[in-house]
Structure formats: C-alpha cells, structure tokens
C-alpha cells in the first residue's frame, strides 16, 4: 500500500516539482522514474492541484475529493488497500500504456492545465470520467465482474484507446490473466502476487511477475519485438530484458579484418614489381642459357661478353655520375659497374656491397630452387669447372634481393621443415589426431599405446633439453631460439599428458577390468546347465524373500515400527543387489 | 551471463588471434595436423596486455612455442615457422614491423593490431610487403589492461596527472588514455553518449576527443556498434573531485594486496619477503584462474579470514583423505591427481602468505587505530568536531599515544602521517580554525621531508575545494547512503560495506554519481554532454522518456581505485538491469597517489603553490 503513495512522489519527480509528500523518501524506491505505475493516472489531477488549484484533487478509485496529496495517500491506504487482485491486475495492465498515457497526459493535461484555464480543466477531467465508464477490455471478455467493475483499469485504458491511431501501441492480448492465486514467474522468487508484491504482466512475454522483478525497461514495437529505433519503452521482466538482441553478444570481442584493404594496397605496389622481377629473371635465365652454350663449346666466352651488353642496354656513363644505391660519385677509387640484369650503374665497393659478382655456381644453385608457385622447368648446369669457377655475374643489390630472397627463404624454410624438431612435432600431431579420432569404446585400448609413445617422446625431449642446457654451461655453444623451441615443445607435451591423464587412467582401469572379465567371462560362457539350475533356484528363493520383506515392510509401516523399518530397508537393498548380480550372471538364461 | 566481462572479451580475442590460419595452398589438413608450431611476436605494450589475460600453458596449447618481442633485434631466422603478430599500431612499432617484413625472419605473418590503424600506416606496411608474406591484417581492440572482470586501465601511462601545469595532459599520456577508451568502446561495440566533469580540463579534453573519434573515425567503425534501446553512457570523471578515496586505507582483499605489496599487471612481487619459496616469488592474481581469489577479492578483512579458513579446511580435508595412503589404489589416485593437488596447495600457500603478510603490515602500521580515525573524520562534513579531531590528529602526527602500559607506541610512518594530515587539510580547508599550517611547521621541525611538506599545498592546488565540482547537495565527506541497499529506478545500490563497520564507513563519491545517473538527475551543467552527432543530440533532448542508462562505462582521469572497482562489481552483481565498466588512467595505492602528486607537483611549478 505504501506504493500507492510513492506514486505521488514519483510523479512529482517526473514533472520536476520539488514538493514531496512526507514519508515518500523510502517509498520512492520501487518505482523507476519512468516506471509509472497505474495510479499515476490519478496524477493529472494531483499535479494540477499542486500547480494550479488544490481543490481538484480526487481519489482515482472512488472520486472522493481531497485537499492535499498527503490526504489522498492516506485515503488510498485506508480505503482501498483491501481491493483484491483485481486492482493489482489493473495496475499491471495500465503500465503497458504508460507511454500513451504520457502523451495523453502531455496533450490533455499539461497543455490544458497550464495557465488560467481551470474551468476547462475541470471539464476535461469530467470528460475523463466519461471515457472511463465507456471503456472495456476487448480481450478480457469472460472476466470476473470484479475486474470489469474496477474503475482504475478503465481509467488508464481510456487514453490508450483514444490514441490508438496516433501512437503505436504494444499489444496486450498475450497477457496472462491473473487467476487470483498467481506467483511471480521469476525463478526462485515465488512471491504470491497481489497488492503487496504487485502483479505486473511483462509486456513482452506476458507472464505475471511481482513489482520487483519487472523493474526493467526495453523498447517494444507492435509485434512485441525489441525495436531500438521506433519502439516504445515498456516494462518487462528480467529474462526478456536480458534476452534482447542488443543486450547480448556484447563480450564477443569486435574485430575488424583489414586483409582485403591491405592486399589491395599491396597489390597496387607489388604487381608492377612482380612484373619487373619476371623480366629480370628472364634476363638472368637467358644469361645462364648462353653460358650453357659456352660451356658446351658452341659459343665463346668473348661472345658471351657481347651477349651481356646486348641483353640489356647499359646505362650511359653520361647519364649517371654516382652509384644508384649509395650515391657515391664514381672516381678513380669508386669504380663504375653495371648490373648485368638491370643495366644500371652501381659502384663495386665490397664494403657497401652495392653490387658484387656472384659466382656462377651460386647463381645456378639458387635459381634451381623451385618456388612452389613456379612451373617445373629444367635445371641449369651443372657447369664444368672451367666456367663454373671463373665466370661470375655482377648483380646490384636491388636485383639480387628481387631475384634471390624468395628462393633463399623458401630453401631455409624447407631445410628447417625437415629438421628434427619438426619431425618430432609431426609425430606428436599425428599421435594426437589419432587419439582424437578414437571414439569407439573398443578402440580406446589402443590409446594406451599412443599415450605411452607420447610419454617416450616427452622423456627423449627432456633429455635433449637437459643436454642443451649442459652444452651451454660447458661450451657456451648455444642456440637460444632452438633451445626455447625445444623447451616449449617439451612443456607442451607434458601439459598434454597431464591434461589427458585422468582419461588415460580411466582407460587403463577399464582395460584391467576388462581383462579380468575376459578371464572370468570365458568359463562363464560355458555355464553348465547344472549351474544354471542352481542359480535359478537361488534367484527364485531370493525373489520370494524379497516379496516377504516387502509385505513386512507394509505391515510395519502400518504399525509405525519405524525403527525396524530401517533394518528391513537395509535387508531389502542387500537382497536387491544380490538378485541383480544373479540376473546379470545368468543373463538370458535367467528364466 | 550478459554482464560486461573483460576477460570473456579477451578470451574471444585470443581465439581470434590464435585460431589456426586457413592455409589456402594446402588442403585443410586432417584435424590436428593443420596446426603448426607458431611464433607469437609482441611489442613492449602488447606483451604486458597479453600477460594479463592468458598463461603460457594456454599459448602452448595453441602451439605457440616461441614468444618474442619485435623490439628484440637478435632474433634468429626461423623461416619455417608462421608468425602471429599482436602489436600496437603506434608509429614506432609500425616502422619496426615494416623493417621486419622487408627482411623476414619467419615464414609468413598474420598481423593483429590492438587498436585502430590509420590509413597511412596501413599503406606504409603494404608497401613494405613486396615479398608478399603478410597473410592477414586485422584490428582487434584491446589497447587496455584487463584488471578485473569489469576493471580496465590505460596501458603504462606516463603522467596520469599532467606534467607541466596542473590539470593539463602531456601529449603522450593523453594519447595513451584516449587509445584505451576508444579501443575499450570498440571492443564492446558501444557507441556511447559522453558526459564529463566540467571542472576538469583533462576530462573535457578526453571526452571531446573520444567524441571526435566516434563521429569522425575514417573507417566508420563506430557505425558497427550495436543499436541499443538507450545509448550507453561514457562517464569521464576526474580524480580531483574525489581526493578522499585514494587517500584512505582500504579494507578489502584486492585493495589491501595492492596497498601492501602493489599489484602490477595482475602480478605481485613477493621476492622481498624472507623465506619465500621459489614458486611464490611472483604470484599471479587473476579472478578467472583462481577461484579463491575470485570469491574473496571483494571481501573485507574479517570476512577474508573466515573465507580463508574455510578454504584451508577444505584443502586439509582433501589432503587428509589422500595423505593416508593405505592401499595402492589410494596412492594411484593421489598420483593421478597430483598436478591438481600441487596447484591447489600452491594456491593455498599463496593466499596464506598474502593475508598473513597483510595482517602483519596492518599491525605494524597501526592501521586499526589510524583507519578508524581516518574513516570517522571523512564520514561527516561537520566542522563541529574540529577540536577533538585536531587533538587526535596531533597525537598521531607527533606520536604522543601510549599503549596500556604507558609506553609510547611505535611511531607512525611518515606516509601515514602525511595522509592523515591531507585528510584534515581537505576537510577543514575552508574552516576558520584550520591549523594545517601550524601542524606543517611542527612537522618541519620533526625533519619531515620537504617534498612532503609541500605536498599539502600541491594537493590543495590539485583538489582543493575550489578545484572540485561544487556539490549540489552533499559534500564528499558525507556518507552517501546509510540504509543498507537503496533501490533507485529498479537498481539496487549496495550499502558498500557494513555501515556498522567503523573501517568501511566511507563510501566513494562514485556511488553518489551513479545514484544520480540512475535517477536521471545528474546535473547537466556539472556533467555536460559532448555535443556532436545527430543521434546523440536526440538522446539528450530525448522523447521525454526519463530512462536511465542501462550501460555505463566510467573512466577516471587521475586513477581509479580498487575500492571503486569493487563498488562497480557489486553493482553489476546485484543488478541485471545495469551493467557497468570502470577504468582509469592507472590504479594508485594510497602511497601511489601521494607519489603521483609529489612527482607532478614538482613540475607544476612553485608559482602556483603559494
């Protein structure tokens, strides 16, 4: 009942008026400033009272005139607290239209009542009454008379009706009807609903809840969907509130993939470069091809020198006076050279390394590394000693990088890929994937084998890691990265084993049990007919006993000998266990 | 559930980063075999971010066998291994990365930036990648430290209080703070309305910059934010409006650990303690990895010892059943569960060590006595107790107290005295009978260090009553709510501790602000909105609905305290109608706060101090 008063305070808060009825401080609590509870409907008059004429305050239920808000509160407490669920329901239903009501309130009450228009106000209020009495719930057809008698609901319902066309409204046809004996649907709440705890329909799911568990608001549209743009604020239950789309998935962690942009940007630059590289490469291939001819004696070395200059026109000496890479001026000490594949002038300073003669052997070796995206082609060379050792091809740094780096990297990658670590890792992955694949129960026994293999790997690895540590202490010969890789790998395997330990132990246990059963099972299969007969008899006796005990049990229960009952129960459990065992043993032969 | 959970976000980000790359060249290999040994490359910033959200064993499980820093130039070539980069898109890191992919050490690179990458930087990177070894570039948004489930801070901020003049950012710290707020908002896909404390230039600048980022982000990242029923609220506060909270000794577990040992990136260094076993030299505090910590981090000291007792009893029970290894079966069981046992026992000893050490320090610092005085002093704004409080203060400041036997008690530390005096100076700043300067003169005679003598002036310059927001209806010294649990607009506000507990009387001012937010009554001249963006304008004028925000992100310039984080955590726990995140430039302990001010004060210049 306190809540009714609260409304006074509530409303005051909303309309920005400073006065508060006495005792409203704590009562304010259950209402959100927005969660206007139905009695608010009453407040048009009350607010008018405070602002304009104190005479127009009247009770919403019995229309009795009141002088002050406090008096009205008192009146509500005294006179109208005994109203049963019916009122509560009205209260609930009226909230659904609070938005409409607010609009209505704005137009009808605020607009009209501000200024010296008291006469008109009175009139409007009377009009209100007319609406009330006209109003009936369309979806409440077979309701109790008590409910339809209730002024309050009507009071609140009317504005909604009036504004149906103007303002979207949230349907109420799905609302659960109160049975008079309802409980809050919140799990673990179980408060009985009524005046004390409130009786509110969640606007979305329609179920009934107590006041406290409908302290949530979300925006709904006509289809009862959460509509963040056009929806109107509605009072809902916690699970509908939390179940909103816009509320969930917040912890997913938003990320933004830029790969597409990045690759587009890169292609812009890299595509021309790649074309250049192909051109350079082609020249180099042709150089090598000519050298092959030289090697086989079809061409002379001198013609190769001519060929070099024909392949790519060398940059004119007049055009450039400094190295294209380091920009040192060419002089007596800084000699001019030409890169054989791009033809530009570079210096040959060995320290700066702007260009250098690359031995033919090396060039062929590198070019013979086939990149995965390349088509298969014939390998160059091998060249004979005569040419291979003498001839070298001068390349500038840029061309060298363009032509060789990819192949180098690829070669390194291949080499490392075949390293011990990778092999071990592949084995580990292989075993792991096999373990994962084992789903079948019968296969599980094989896991033991797999796990023991992994265990062996772990041992071997830890040995290796220790060896490396020792080597570091002794000789300082130490590859940190390799060591760290091995150590991580070992830790990984140990971690994996620890994770799977319970599983492994379980299987081991089962295996032992299974072996045992196998041992026992074999003679069991050959259960002699005599054995079967004996066991059947035993079973029958036991069943008989069980029956008797059951009877006794009933009897004792009637006689209320509960102490003895306990003993019987124990007995019974034993019997049942034994029967079960026997049945299992006999299997299909039981009867 | 659907609460904000920084750890959940971090976990999902890790999944994104560490998910096995889909190699287009190879057929998607059989499960297990598609995974390769991989390298994780971090930078100085991201390595500490990563360290707070994951463990090495988890990375190992994702086949990350090598973790290195981009800044480390001694790295060997491992051209067979793919590399995952998690980097901050700062200028220097991007340059380093460009060099790296120009002469690559690894097979290929998947690059994840932890914040928004500017277009020019992306272009620079693309131009360096002529070898075409970058397979993926993506932004994840985690340019902040994940401290608790709902507590974040900026990453290694240099000068949280401004450097040259009071209330002014230095550019570097400002960028750090801005980055953290922007990435936090993006990681939760929030496009908030922003409110800030109008009396703070730092908060104002930060707020308007965040607003600018939101509206002018070139990638329109904020347009992908989830549409909400009501826009989330980003509340940017300034520490100076509540200088009390970081000066008071806190009494809850996490705060006390920070107070006594200092929590740095969720680890505590215990190596200074005598007789600490190797395993406990540095301990990690992570609520997702440590159940006991999760359950107890917000408990006060009394509750903590009970909780610890239960924890130990449980552990004893467990070990007892296994210590009597009667049969081989028992032994086997024990061995099987050995790693688990070891973990638990380590955890037990960790918390034992922490809490016993806290207990020791509390007694050593005479905190029971000091804190009671502190709390009563700050829990009312009434000046009528001045004489009594002054007497008590003097007794503490000049070690005049004796114990029951009439022997003088061990003297208080200078820091403690300074904090006591600070509270007095703040409270009675405008009181005519204020004797701060006399006390300072006396302390000076006691050989109090100069910087401490100056501190009071610095503090008042930073957070004196004229610097703070005028209080609408209550001062920071008043108790916020003395009823247990207040319900506003469907939201339950905890009483924040037991009101009968003399050590927990003070409630941070934050509670007051949040209560006003819930009531939709936060004064909009003191807490203005950042203008800009149609949608935001609409939110402000609204449709007349007085609906309080359902999501709040708080950022406190000048540092957030664990006590405030606790307040928010409890708010989240009791309300499913509101979810809240709190963060700040950093997390100062009481001494940390004093040091911050001493440091900054020395550069603010003496001119303003007189």
XYZ file of C-alpha atoms in Angstrom, chain A residues 12-408:
397
model
C 6.421 14.808 -8.689
C 9.881 13.782 -9.574
C 8.936 13.306 -13.149
C 7.234 16.587 -13.523
C 10.036 18.318 -11.780
C 8.198 19.574 -8.804
C 10.136 19.862 -5.643
C 7.468 19.024 -3.100
C 7.450 15.545 -1.805
C 4.800 14.037 0.323
C 6.002 13.091 3.737
C 7.361 9.654 4.101
C 7.934 9.243 0.449
C 11.677 9.038 0.769
C 11.956 5.337 1.193
C 8.862 4.600 -0.738
C 10.312 6.118 -3.781
C 12.374 3.087 -4.097
C 10.293 0.626 -6.039
C 9.406 2.876 -8.885
C 11.699 3.845 -11.590
C 11.260 7.417 -12.510
C 9.978 6.134 -15.766
C 8.150 3.163 -14.457
C 4.997 4.907 -13.841
C 2.599 2.761 -12.014
C -1.049 2.948 -12.928
C -2.089 5.198 -10.196
C -0.165 7.807 -11.978
C -3.198 8.134 -13.999
C -4.559 9.725 -10.986
C -1.936 12.273 -11.018
C -3.067 14.544 -13.616
C -5.414 15.860 -11.056
C -2.857 15.822 -8.320
C -0.299 17.671 -10.305
C -2.827 20.196 -11.239
C -3.501 20.526 -7.659
C -0.014 21.484 -6.807
C 0.370 23.788 -9.704
C -2.973 25.316 -10.192
C -5.843 24.584 -7.953
C -5.612 22.483 -4.870
C -9.298 21.807 -4.982
C -9.355 19.389 -7.861
C -7.543 16.521 -6.243
C -9.680 13.445 -6.186
C -9.287 9.789 -5.476
C -8.966 7.776 -8.636
C -10.922 4.905 -7.237
C -13.881 6.447 -5.569
C -13.568 10.011 -6.874
C -13.709 11.424 -3.397
C -12.331 14.951 -3.298
C -9.084 15.506 -1.467
C -7.377 18.641 -0.319
C -3.760 17.562 -0.259
C -1.680 14.840 -1.737
C -0.864 13.519 1.686
C -4.511 13.231 2.408
C -5.036 11.326 -0.781
C -2.279 8.957 0.121
C -3.763 8.426 3.483
C -7.109 7.872 1.892
C -5.721 5.353 -0.539
C -4.080 3.481 2.251
C -7.130 3.431 4.413
C -9.908 2.859 1.979
C -8.540 0.979 -0.946
C -5.999 -1.446 0.324
C -8.398 -4.317 0.659
C -9.145 -4.408 -3.002
C -8.017 -7.734 -4.207
C -6.112 -8.961 -7.189
C -8.412 -7.187 -9.472
C -6.855 -3.901 -8.674
C -3.444 -5.316 -8.911
C -4.145 -6.524 -12.358
C -5.415 -3.218 -13.422
C -2.347 -1.670 -12.127
C -0.344 -4.042 -14.167
C -2.275 -3.522 -17.302
C -2.255 0.166 -17.080
C 1.500 0.334 -17.174
C 1.603 -1.008 -20.624
C 0.101 2.136 -21.841
C 2.122 4.474 -19.800
C 3.666 5.848 -22.902
C 0.320 6.533 -24.428
C -0.730 7.877 -21.198
C 2.178 10.179 -21.063
C 1.414 11.520 -24.449
C -2.103 11.927 -23.496
C -1.056 13.496 -20.311
C 1.105 15.950 -22.117
C -1.568 16.989 -24.521
C -4.568 16.860 -22.400
C -3.338 17.764 -19.045
C -0.180 19.739 -19.245
C -1.141 21.678 -22.278
C -4.528 22.402 -20.980
C -3.815 22.960 -17.416
C -1.000 25.338 -17.610
C -2.349 28.811 -17.469
C -5.543 30.098 -16.003
C -7.775 27.533 -17.533
C -9.170 25.872 -14.554
C -12.646 25.781 -15.853
C -11.616 23.896 -18.884
C -9.548 21.585 -16.808
C -12.466 20.636 -14.716
C -14.362 19.905 -17.831
C -11.655 17.725 -19.213
C -11.500 15.811 -16.031
C -15.135 15.142 -16.243
C -14.640 14.015 -19.785
C -12.140 11.615 -18.441
C -14.759 10.036 -16.344
C -16.881 9.520 -19.395
C -14.056 7.655 -21.079
C -13.604 5.500 -18.118
C -17.076 4.262 -17.986
C -17.162 3.651 -21.685
C -14.147 1.571 -21.648
C -13.989 -2.186 -21.564
C -11.144 -4.506 -22.282
C -11.623 -6.095 -25.638
C -9.510 -9.056 -24.735
C -10.993 -9.520 -21.345
C -14.250 -10.979 -22.484
C -15.075 -13.511 -19.877
C -13.643 -11.725 -16.976
C -14.893 -11.617 -13.475
C -17.314 -8.890 -12.697
C -14.990 -7.632 -10.054
C -12.454 -6.776 -12.658
C -14.747 -5.053 -15.021
C -16.126 -3.071 -12.156
C -12.781 -1.729 -11.436
C -12.569 1.906 -12.261
C -8.865 2.054 -12.226
C -8.195 -0.081 -15.178
C -10.711 1.739 -17.217
C -9.274 4.960 -16.132
C -5.966 4.023 -17.536
C -7.237 2.254 -20.525
C -9.101 5.116 -21.994
C -6.274 7.279 -23.145
C -4.699 4.390 -24.886
C -7.804 3.881 -26.862
C -8.055 7.439 -27.830
C -4.578 7.472 -29.205
C -4.530 4.175 -30.887
C -4.220 5.720 -34.276
C -1.646 8.257 -33.364
C 0.787 6.241 -31.322
C 1.988 2.771 -31.871
C 0.853 0.541 -29.119
C 2.130 -2.677 -27.791
C -0.498 -5.393 -27.841
C -1.698 -6.909 -24.661
C -3.682 -9.833 -25.951
C -0.983 -12.269 -24.913
C -1.052 -11.222 -21.308
C -1.508 -13.930 -18.830
C -4.724 -13.418 -16.947
C -4.448 -13.436 -13.223
C -6.166 -16.346 -11.599
C -6.235 -14.771 -8.183
C -3.568 -17.104 -6.986
C -0.529 -16.230 -9.027
C 3.126 -16.368 -8.286
C 5.975 -14.415 -9.724
C 7.483 -16.249 -12.657
C 11.000 -15.288 -11.732
C 12.887 -18.369 -10.779
C 13.415 -18.507 -7.075
C 11.097 -15.606 -6.339
C 7.759 -17.358 -5.888
C 6.175 -14.366 -4.260
C 2.448 -14.529 -4.334
C 1.210 -11.722 -6.482
C -1.244 -9.171 -5.338
C -1.283 -5.836 -3.723
C 1.699 -6.418 -1.539
C 4.146 -7.651 -4.128
C 2.455 -6.231 -7.157
C 1.008 -8.041 -10.111
C 2.566 -6.998 -13.351
C 2.483 -8.511 -16.783
C 5.756 -8.464 -18.590
C 4.877 -6.564 -21.739
C 6.875 -8.896 -23.885
C 6.294 -12.422 -22.680
C 3.029 -11.589 -20.971
C 3.735 -13.638 -17.890
C 2.950 -12.322 -14.465
C 5.630 -11.041 -12.164
C 5.984 -9.155 -8.943
C 6.838 -5.469 -8.839
C 10.469 -6.010 -8.082
C 11.114 -8.389 -10.934
C 9.670 -6.115 -13.571
C 11.960 -3.222 -12.844
C 13.330 -3.418 -16.357
C 12.510 -1.398 -19.392
C 13.037 -2.043 -23.054
C 11.664 -0.732 -26.305
C 8.958 -2.780 -27.961
C 7.009 -2.361 -31.166
C 3.575 -3.600 -32.192
C 4.913 -7.030 -32.951
C 6.337 -7.290 -29.470
C 9.808 -7.224 -30.904
C 12.646 -5.273 -29.484
C 12.816 -2.218 -31.716
C 15.596 0.125 -30.721
C 14.516 2.901 -33.059
C 10.754 3.056 -33.135
C 9.865 1.000 -30.130
C 8.337 2.484 -27.062
C 9.551 1.942 -23.562
C 7.814 -0.920 -21.856
C 8.073 -2.585 -18.547
C 9.387 -6.114 -18.891
C 10.728 -8.968 -16.853
C 14.396 -9.695 -16.346
C 14.627 -12.562 -18.792
C 13.031 -10.576 -21.613
C 15.281 -7.652 -20.752
C 18.380 -9.765 -20.781
C 17.212 -11.724 -23.790
C 17.204 -8.694 -26.067
C 19.364 -8.996 -29.118
C 21.024 -5.688 -28.487
C 21.886 -6.754 -24.973
C 23.640 -9.942 -25.848
C 26.781 -10.847 -27.629
C 28.497 -7.913 -26.044
C 31.503 -9.921 -24.976
C 32.233 -11.385 -28.367
C 35.065 -9.001 -28.943
C 34.624 -6.902 -32.045
C 37.396 -7.199 -34.583
C 37.870 -5.713 -37.964
C 39.582 -7.614 -40.726
C 41.717 -5.346 -42.874
C 43.223 -8.079 -45.010
C 41.210 -7.102 -48.047
C 42.249 -3.454 -47.845
C 45.782 -4.441 -47.108
C 46.075 -6.828 -50.004
C 44.572 -4.301 -52.362
C 47.071 -1.715 -51.258
C 49.874 -4.210 -51.547
C 48.839 -5.412 -54.980
C 48.928 -1.857 -56.245
C 52.589 -1.776 -55.451
C 53.600 -5.380 -55.771
C 52.079 -6.235 -59.145
C 54.410 -3.943 -61.107
C 57.320 -5.108 -59.005
C 56.497 -8.690 -59.781
C 56.463 -7.893 -63.483
C 59.861 -6.266 -63.135
C 61.128 -9.273 -61.325
C 59.918 -11.610 -64.025
C 61.694 -9.504 -66.604
C 64.914 -9.542 -64.602
C 64.619 -13.240 -64.049
C 64.113 -13.866 -67.697
C 67.302 -11.986 -68.469
C 69.196 -13.995 -65.943
C 67.834 -17.195 -67.419
C 68.989 -16.130 -70.827
C 72.424 -15.329 -69.482
C 72.621 -18.751 -67.988
C 71.320 -20.320 -71.154
C 74.062 -18.633 -73.149
C 76.651 -19.722 -70.641
C 75.479 -23.297 -71.078
C 76.215 -22.908 -74.739
C 79.638 -21.539 -73.869
C 80.222 -24.452 -71.591
C 79.374 -26.942 -74.260
C 81.754 -25.108 -76.601
C 79.106 -23.836 -79.014
C 79.877 -20.215 -78.146
C 82.995 -18.451 -76.988
C 83.410 -16.547 -73.774
C 84.027 -13.398 -75.778
C 80.661 -13.664 -77.470
C 79.132 -14.022 -74.037
C 80.588 -10.649 -73.108
C 78.901 -9.187 -76.164
C 75.710 -11.005 -75.345
C 75.722 -9.452 -71.847
C 75.647 -5.969 -73.330
C 73.010 -6.870 -75.905
C 70.692 -8.384 -73.355
C 70.163 -5.148 -71.514
C 71.462 -1.823 -72.730
C 73.904 -0.491 -70.149
C 73.163 2.869 -68.708
C 75.054 5.626 -70.445
C 78.017 6.914 -68.436
C 76.928 10.467 -69.095
C 73.538 9.965 -67.566
C 74.682 8.994 -64.130
C 77.754 10.021 -62.228
C 77.066 8.298 -58.943
C 76.066 4.877 -57.701
C 72.325 4.362 -57.881
C 72.287 2.820 -54.443
C 74.839 4.620 -52.293
C 75.087 7.749 -54.449
C 78.860 7.930 -54.173
C 80.437 9.773 -57.047
C 82.294 7.480 -59.432
C 86.017 8.193 -59.484
C 89.301 6.518 -59.756
C 88.625 4.752 -56.493
C 84.949 4.244 -56.796
C 84.676 2.301 -59.977
C 81.627 2.235 -62.169
C 79.997 -1.124 -62.756
C 76.857 -2.217 -64.481
C 74.380 -4.665 -63.135
C 74.031 -7.429 -65.688
C 70.308 -7.736 -65.409
C 69.085 -4.162 -64.988
C 71.964 -2.417 -66.712
C 72.144 0.491 -64.258
C 75.430 1.873 -62.979
C 76.485 0.982 -59.487
C 79.686 1.077 -57.560
C 81.512 -2.077 -56.727
C 82.662 -1.241 -53.272
C 82.887 -4.544 -51.452
C 82.133 -2.998 -48.070
C 78.959 -1.257 -49.074
C 78.053 -4.151 -51.290
C 76.049 -2.118 -53.805
C 76.938 -4.677 -56.387
C 79.026 -7.786 -56.466
C 80.000 -10.531 -58.838
C 78.014 -13.609 -57.917
C 79.778 -16.871 -58.771
C 78.010 -18.847 -61.412
C 77.788 -21.886 -59.190
C 75.886 -19.929 -56.596
C 73.559 -18.364 -59.124
C 72.603 -21.704 -60.570
C 72.223 -23.200 -57.154
C 69.808 -20.524 -56.100
C 67.901 -20.426 -59.346
C 67.486 -24.158 -59.221
C 65.408 -23.797 -56.086
C 61.940 -24.073 -57.421
C 59.333 -21.977 -55.663
C 56.026 -23.734 -55.070
C 54.133 -21.365 -57.383
C 56.593 -21.873 -60.269
C 56.135 -24.282 -63.082
C 58.510 -27.121 -63.400
C 61.484 -26.259 -65.553
C 64.819 -27.707 -66.472
C 67.587 -27.135 -64.043
C 70.616 -25.148 -65.063
C 74.025 -26.589 -65.026
C 75.943 -28.141 -63.657
C 78.661 -26.177 -65.338
C 82.045 -27.588 -65.884
C 84.895 -26.487 -63.644
C 86.266 -24.343 -66.410
C 83.359 -21.968 -66.468
C 81.686 -22.554 -63.160
C 84.656 -21.354 -61.154
C 85.730 -18.486 -63.358
C 82.584 -16.819 -64.532
C 80.519 -14.745 -62.212
C 77.590 -12.474 -62.907
C 77.646 -8.978 -61.465
C 74.336 -8.101 -59.855
C 73.296 -4.983 -57.988
C 71.861 -5.232 -54.524
C 68.317 -4.479 -55.608
C 68.254 -7.095 -58.315
C 69.854 -9.626 -56.060
C 67.216 -9.073 -53.442
C 64.449 -9.260 -56.011
C 65.755 -12.394 -57.594
C 67.105 -14.335 -54.693
C 65.397 -13.524 -51.399
C 62.281 -15.523 -52.046
C 64.219 -18.562 -53.106
C 66.556 -18.222 -50.169
